[in-house]
mmCIF file of C-alpha atoms in Angstrom:
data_model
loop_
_atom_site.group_PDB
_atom_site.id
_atom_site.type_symbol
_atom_site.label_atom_id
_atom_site.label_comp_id
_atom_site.label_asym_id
_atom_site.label_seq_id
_atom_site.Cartn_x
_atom_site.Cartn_y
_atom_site.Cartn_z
ATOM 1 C CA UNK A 1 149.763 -116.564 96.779
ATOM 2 C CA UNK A 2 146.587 -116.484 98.813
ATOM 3 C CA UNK A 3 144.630 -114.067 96.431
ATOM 4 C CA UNK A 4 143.157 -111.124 97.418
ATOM 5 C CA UNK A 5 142.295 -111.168 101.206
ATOM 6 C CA UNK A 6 139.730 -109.356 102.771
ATOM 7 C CA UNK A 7 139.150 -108.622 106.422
ATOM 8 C CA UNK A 8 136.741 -108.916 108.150
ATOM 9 C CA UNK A 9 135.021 -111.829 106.428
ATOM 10 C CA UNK A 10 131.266 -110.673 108.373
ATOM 11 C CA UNK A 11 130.687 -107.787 110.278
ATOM 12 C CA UNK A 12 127.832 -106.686 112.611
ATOM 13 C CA UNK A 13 127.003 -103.368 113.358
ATOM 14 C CA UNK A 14 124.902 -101.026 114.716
ATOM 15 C CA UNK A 15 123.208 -97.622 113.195
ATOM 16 C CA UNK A 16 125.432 -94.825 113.806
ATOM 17 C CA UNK A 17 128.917 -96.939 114.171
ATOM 18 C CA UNK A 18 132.154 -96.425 112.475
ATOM 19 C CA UNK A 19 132.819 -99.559 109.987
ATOM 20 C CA UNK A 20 136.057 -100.202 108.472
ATOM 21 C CA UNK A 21 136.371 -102.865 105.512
ATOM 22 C CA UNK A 22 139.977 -104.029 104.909
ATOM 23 C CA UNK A 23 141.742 -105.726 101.926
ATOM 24 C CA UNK A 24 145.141 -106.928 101.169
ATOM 25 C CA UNK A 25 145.919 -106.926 96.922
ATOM 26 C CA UNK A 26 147.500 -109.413 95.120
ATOM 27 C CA UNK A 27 151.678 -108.667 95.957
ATOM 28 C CA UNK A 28 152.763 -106.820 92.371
ATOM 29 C CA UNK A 29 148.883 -105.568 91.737
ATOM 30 C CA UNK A 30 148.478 -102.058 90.545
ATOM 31 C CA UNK A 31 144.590 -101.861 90.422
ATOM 32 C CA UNK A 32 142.844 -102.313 93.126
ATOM 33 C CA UNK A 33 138.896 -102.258 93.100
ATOM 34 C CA UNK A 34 136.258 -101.545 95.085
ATOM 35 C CA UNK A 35 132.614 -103.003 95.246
ATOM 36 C CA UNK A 36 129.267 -103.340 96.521
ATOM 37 C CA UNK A 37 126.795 -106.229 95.962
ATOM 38 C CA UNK A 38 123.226 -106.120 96.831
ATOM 39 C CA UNK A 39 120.392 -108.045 95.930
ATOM 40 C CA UNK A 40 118.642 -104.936 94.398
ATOM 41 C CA UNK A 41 121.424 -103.572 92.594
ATOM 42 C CA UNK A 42 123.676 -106.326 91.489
ATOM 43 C CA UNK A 43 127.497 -105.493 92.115
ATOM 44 C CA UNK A 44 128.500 -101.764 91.581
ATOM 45 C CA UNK A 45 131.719 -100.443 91.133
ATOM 46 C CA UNK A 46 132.861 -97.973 93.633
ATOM 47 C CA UNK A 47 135.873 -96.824 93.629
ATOM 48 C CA UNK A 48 139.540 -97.951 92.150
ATOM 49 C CA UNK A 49 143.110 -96.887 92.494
ATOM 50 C CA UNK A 50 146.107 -97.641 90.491
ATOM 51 C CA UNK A 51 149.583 -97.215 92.098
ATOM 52 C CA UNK A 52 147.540 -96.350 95.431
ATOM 53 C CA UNK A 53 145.911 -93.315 93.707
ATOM 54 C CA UNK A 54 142.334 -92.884 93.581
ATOM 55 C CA UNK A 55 141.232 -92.626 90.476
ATOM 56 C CA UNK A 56 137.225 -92.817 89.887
ATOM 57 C CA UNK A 57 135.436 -92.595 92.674
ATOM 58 C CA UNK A 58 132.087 -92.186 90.578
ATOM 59 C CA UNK A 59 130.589 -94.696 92.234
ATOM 60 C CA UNK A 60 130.950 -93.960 96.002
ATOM 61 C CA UNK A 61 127.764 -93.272 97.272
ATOM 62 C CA UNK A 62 127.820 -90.829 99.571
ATOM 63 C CA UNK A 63 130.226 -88.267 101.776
ATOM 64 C CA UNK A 64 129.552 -91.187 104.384
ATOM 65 C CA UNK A 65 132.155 -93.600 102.693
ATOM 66 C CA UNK A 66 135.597 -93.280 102.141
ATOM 67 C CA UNK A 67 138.466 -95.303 100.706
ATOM 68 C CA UNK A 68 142.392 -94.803 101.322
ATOM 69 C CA UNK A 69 145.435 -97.245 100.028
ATOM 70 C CA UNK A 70 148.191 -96.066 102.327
ATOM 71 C CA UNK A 71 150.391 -98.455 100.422
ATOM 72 C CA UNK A 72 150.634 -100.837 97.841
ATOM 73 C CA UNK A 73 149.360 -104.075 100.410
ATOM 74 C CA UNK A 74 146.468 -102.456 102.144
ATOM 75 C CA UNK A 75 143.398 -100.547 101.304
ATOM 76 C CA UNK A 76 140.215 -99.667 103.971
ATOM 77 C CA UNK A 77 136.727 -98.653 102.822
ATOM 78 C CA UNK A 78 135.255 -96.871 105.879
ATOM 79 C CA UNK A 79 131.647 -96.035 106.488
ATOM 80 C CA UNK A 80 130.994 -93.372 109.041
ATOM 81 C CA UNK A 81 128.277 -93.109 110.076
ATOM 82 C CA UNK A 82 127.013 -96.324 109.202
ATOM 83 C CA UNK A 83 123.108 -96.975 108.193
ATOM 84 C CA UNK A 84 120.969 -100.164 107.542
ATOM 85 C CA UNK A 85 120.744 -99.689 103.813
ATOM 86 C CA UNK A 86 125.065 -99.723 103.697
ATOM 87 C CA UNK A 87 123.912 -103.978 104.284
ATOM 88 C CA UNK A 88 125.375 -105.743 101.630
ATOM 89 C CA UNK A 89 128.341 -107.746 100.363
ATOM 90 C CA UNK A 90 131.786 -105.678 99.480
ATOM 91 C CA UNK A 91 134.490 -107.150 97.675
ATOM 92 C CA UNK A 92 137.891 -106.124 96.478
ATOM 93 C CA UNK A 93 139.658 -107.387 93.666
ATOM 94 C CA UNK A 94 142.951 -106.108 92.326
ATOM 95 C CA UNK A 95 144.717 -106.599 88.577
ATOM 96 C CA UNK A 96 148.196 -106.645 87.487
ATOM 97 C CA UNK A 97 147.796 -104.019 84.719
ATOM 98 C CA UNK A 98 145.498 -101.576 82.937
ATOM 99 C CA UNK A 99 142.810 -102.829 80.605
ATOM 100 C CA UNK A 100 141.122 -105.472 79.994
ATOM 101 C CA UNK A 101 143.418 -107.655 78.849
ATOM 102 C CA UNK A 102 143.823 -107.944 82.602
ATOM 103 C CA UNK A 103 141.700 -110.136 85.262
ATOM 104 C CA UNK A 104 140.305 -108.808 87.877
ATOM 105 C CA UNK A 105 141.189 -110.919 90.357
ATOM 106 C CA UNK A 106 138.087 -111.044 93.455
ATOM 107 C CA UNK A 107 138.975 -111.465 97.237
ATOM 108 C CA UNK A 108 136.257 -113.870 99.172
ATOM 109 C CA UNK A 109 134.008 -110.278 100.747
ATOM 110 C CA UNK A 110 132.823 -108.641 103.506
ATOM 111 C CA UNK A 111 129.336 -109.091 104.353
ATOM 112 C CA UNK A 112 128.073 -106.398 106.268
ATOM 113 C CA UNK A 113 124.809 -106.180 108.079
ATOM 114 C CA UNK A 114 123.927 -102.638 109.899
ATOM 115 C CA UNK A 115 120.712 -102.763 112.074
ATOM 116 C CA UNK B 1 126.662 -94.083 79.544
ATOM 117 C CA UNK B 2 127.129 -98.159 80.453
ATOM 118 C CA UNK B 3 124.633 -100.502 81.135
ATOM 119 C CA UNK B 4 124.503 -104.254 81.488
ATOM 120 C CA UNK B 5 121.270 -105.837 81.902
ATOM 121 C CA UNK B 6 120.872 -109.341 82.949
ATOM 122 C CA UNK B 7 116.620 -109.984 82.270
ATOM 123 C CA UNK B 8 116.391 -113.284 84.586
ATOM 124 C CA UNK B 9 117.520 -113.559 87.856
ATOM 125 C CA UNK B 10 117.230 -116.913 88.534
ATOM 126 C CA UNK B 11 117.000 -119.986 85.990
ATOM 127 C CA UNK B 12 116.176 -123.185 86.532
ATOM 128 C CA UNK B 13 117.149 -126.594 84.404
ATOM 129 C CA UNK B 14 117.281 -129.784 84.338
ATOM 130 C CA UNK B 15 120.904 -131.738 84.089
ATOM 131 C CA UNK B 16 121.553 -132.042 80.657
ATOM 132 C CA UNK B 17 118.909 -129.577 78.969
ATOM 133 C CA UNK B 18 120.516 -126.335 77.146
ATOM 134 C CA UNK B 19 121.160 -123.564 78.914
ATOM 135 C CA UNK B 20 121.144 -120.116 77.920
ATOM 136 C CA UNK B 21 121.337 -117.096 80.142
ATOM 137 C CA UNK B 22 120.364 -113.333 78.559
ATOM 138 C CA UNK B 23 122.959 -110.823 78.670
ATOM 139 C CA UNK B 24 121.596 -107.167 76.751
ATOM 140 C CA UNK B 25 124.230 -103.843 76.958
ATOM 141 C CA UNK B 26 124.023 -100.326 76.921
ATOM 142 C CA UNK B 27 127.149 -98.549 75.236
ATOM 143 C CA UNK B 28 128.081 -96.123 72.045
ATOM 144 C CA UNK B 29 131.017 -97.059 71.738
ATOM 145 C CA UNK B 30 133.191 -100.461 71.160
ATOM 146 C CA UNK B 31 133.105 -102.823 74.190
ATOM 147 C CA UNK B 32 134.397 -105.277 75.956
ATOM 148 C CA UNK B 33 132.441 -108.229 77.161
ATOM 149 C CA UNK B 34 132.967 -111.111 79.636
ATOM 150 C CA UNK B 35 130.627 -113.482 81.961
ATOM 151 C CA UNK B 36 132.109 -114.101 85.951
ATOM 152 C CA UNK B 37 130.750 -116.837 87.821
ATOM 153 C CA UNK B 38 130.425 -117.345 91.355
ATOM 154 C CA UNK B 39 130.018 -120.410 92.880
ATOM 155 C CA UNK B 40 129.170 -121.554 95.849
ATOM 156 C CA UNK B 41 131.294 -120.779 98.487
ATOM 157 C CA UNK B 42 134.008 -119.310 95.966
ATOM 158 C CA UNK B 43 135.042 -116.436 94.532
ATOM 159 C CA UNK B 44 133.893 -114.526 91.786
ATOM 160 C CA UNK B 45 135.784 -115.164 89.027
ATOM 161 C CA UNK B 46 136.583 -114.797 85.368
ATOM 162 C CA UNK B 47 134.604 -117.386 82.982
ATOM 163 C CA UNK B 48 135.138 -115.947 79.479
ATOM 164 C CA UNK B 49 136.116 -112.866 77.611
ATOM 165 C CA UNK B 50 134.348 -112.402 73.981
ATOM 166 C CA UNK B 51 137.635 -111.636 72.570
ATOM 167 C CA UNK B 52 138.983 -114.444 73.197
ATOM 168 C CA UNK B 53 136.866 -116.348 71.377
ATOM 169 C CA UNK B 54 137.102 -119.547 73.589
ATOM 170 C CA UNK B 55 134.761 -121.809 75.432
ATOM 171 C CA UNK B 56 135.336 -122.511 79.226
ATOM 172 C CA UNK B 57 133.643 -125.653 80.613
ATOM 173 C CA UNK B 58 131.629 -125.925 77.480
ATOM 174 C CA UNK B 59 130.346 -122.477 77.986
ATOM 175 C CA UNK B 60 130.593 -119.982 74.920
ATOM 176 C CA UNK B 61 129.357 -116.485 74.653
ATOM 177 C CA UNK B 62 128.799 -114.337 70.940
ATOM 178 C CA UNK B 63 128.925 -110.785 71.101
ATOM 179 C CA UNK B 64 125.854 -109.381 68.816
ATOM 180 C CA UNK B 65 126.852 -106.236 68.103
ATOM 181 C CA UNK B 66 123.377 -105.649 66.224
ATOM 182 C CA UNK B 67 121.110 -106.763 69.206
ATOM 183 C CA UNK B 68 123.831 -105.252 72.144
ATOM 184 C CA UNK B 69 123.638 -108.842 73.290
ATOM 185 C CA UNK B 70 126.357 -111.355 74.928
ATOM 186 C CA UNK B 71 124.447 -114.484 75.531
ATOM 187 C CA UNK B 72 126.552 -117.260 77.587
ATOM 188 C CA UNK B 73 125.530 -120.210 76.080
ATOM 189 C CA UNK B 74 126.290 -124.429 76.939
ATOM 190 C CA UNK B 75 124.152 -127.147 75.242
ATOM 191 C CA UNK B 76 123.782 -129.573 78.050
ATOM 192 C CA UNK B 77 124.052 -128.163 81.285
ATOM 193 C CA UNK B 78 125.358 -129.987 84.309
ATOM 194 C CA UNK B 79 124.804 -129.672 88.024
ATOM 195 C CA UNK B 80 128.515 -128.319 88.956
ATOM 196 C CA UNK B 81 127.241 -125.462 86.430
ATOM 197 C CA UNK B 82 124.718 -124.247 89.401
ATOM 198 C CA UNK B 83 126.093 -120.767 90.492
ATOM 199 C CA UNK B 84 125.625 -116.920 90.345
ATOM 200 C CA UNK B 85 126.645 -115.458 86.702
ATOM 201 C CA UNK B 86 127.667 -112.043 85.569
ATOM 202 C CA UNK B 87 127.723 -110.520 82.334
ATOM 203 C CA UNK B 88 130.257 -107.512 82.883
ATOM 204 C CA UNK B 89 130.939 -104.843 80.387
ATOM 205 C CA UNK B 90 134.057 -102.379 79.699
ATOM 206 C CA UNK B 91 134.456 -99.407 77.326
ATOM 207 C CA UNK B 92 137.281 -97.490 76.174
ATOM 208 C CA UNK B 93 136.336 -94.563 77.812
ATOM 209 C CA UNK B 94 137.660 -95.646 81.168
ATOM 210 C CA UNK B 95 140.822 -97.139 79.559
ATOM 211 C CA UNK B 96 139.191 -100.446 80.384
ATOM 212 C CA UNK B 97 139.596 -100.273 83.847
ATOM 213 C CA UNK B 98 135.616 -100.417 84.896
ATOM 214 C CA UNK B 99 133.667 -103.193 84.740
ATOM 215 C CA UNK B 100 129.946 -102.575 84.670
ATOM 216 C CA UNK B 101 128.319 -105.854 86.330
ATOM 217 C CA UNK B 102 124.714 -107.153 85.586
ATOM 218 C CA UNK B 103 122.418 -107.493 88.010
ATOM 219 C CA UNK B 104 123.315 -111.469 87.738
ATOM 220 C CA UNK B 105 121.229 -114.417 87.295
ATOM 221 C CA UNK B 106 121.920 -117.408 89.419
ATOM 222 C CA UNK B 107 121.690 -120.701 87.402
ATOM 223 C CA UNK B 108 120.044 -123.473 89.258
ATOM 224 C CA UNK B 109 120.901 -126.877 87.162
ATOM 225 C CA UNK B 110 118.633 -129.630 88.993
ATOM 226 C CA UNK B 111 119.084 -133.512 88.768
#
């Protein structure tokens, strides 16, 4: 298995542009996991779904991002419209079960950069 | 409420000196502790879980429950050691699902 793969590995953008962020789970993953890593803030947790279901989405910032799993292979984080301070790293892991007795298992990231 | 706190964001040591980097939680009820690491050019991944009770590359972590602390300890450090760590923290109150990450502290082990 090739891990969790994420798509695209660095995007470029400009102010005001739609951004989609894609990720493919580990095949037989229920969780799937959302995140955000900036130098200020460390990584935050922003959304997760089990079974393609959202279920906290605490940690979405704002109305301007969005998360869907259409299926059990594919999940998009969209940002519309984008801004500068959206910059950072986001990475998606996915985990067989519940719990912690599960590993979260990290794909490689996206690194956006909005100017 | 969950917090992880990570004090140092960088540390720097020389090959073979101890290492120790500061992890300090937040949380009222029972958690869950573990360190990721990140190295270069990799991904983040699990190091060590305080329930399990084991040490991973000669690194071992004690959960304090009197001082909220989970330390992640190794007595001589090496250079292959030199990444980005993560003290990460989950409660029952979430079913476990949530990890709460530290701001990280990225472990420079010079020769």
């Amino acid at each position: 298995d090739a891990g969790v793969i994420q798509s695209p590995r660095h995007e470029v953008t400009e102010m005001g542009q739609e951004v989609t962020l894609r990720c493919k789970p580990i095949s037989g993953h229920d969780y799937l996991f959302w995140y955000r890593q900036t130098m200020m803030r460390g990584l935050e947790l922003l959304i997760y779904f089990n079974n393609n279901v959202p279920i906290d989405d605490s940690g979405m910032p704002e109305d301007r991002f969005s998360a869907k799993m259409p299926n059990a292979s594919f999940s998009t984080l969209k940002i519309q419209p984008s801004e500068p301070r959206d910059s950072a790293v986001y990475f998606c892991a996915s985990s067989l079960g519940p719990g912690t007795q599960y590993e979260q298992y990290f794909g490689p990231g996206t690194r956006l950069t909005v100017t | 409420a969950q917090r992880v706190t990570q004090p140092e964001k960088l540390l720097s040591v020389f090959k073979g000196a101890p290492v120790e980097l500061k992890c300090n939680y937040s949380y009222s009820g029972s958690p869950e502790l573990f360190w990721y690491v990140q190295y270069s050019r990799q991904r983040l991944q699990l190091l060590l879980r305080h329930i399990s009770r084991e040490s991973i590359k000669g690194f071992t972590a004690d959960l304090n429950k009197g001082e909220t602390s989970f330390h992640l300890k190794k007595p001589f450090a090496q250079e292959e050691d030199s990444a980005m760590y993560y003290c990460a923290l989950s409660g029952a109150d979430n079913a476990g699902n949530m990890l709460t990450f530290g701001g990280g502290t990225r472990l420079m082990v010079k020769p």
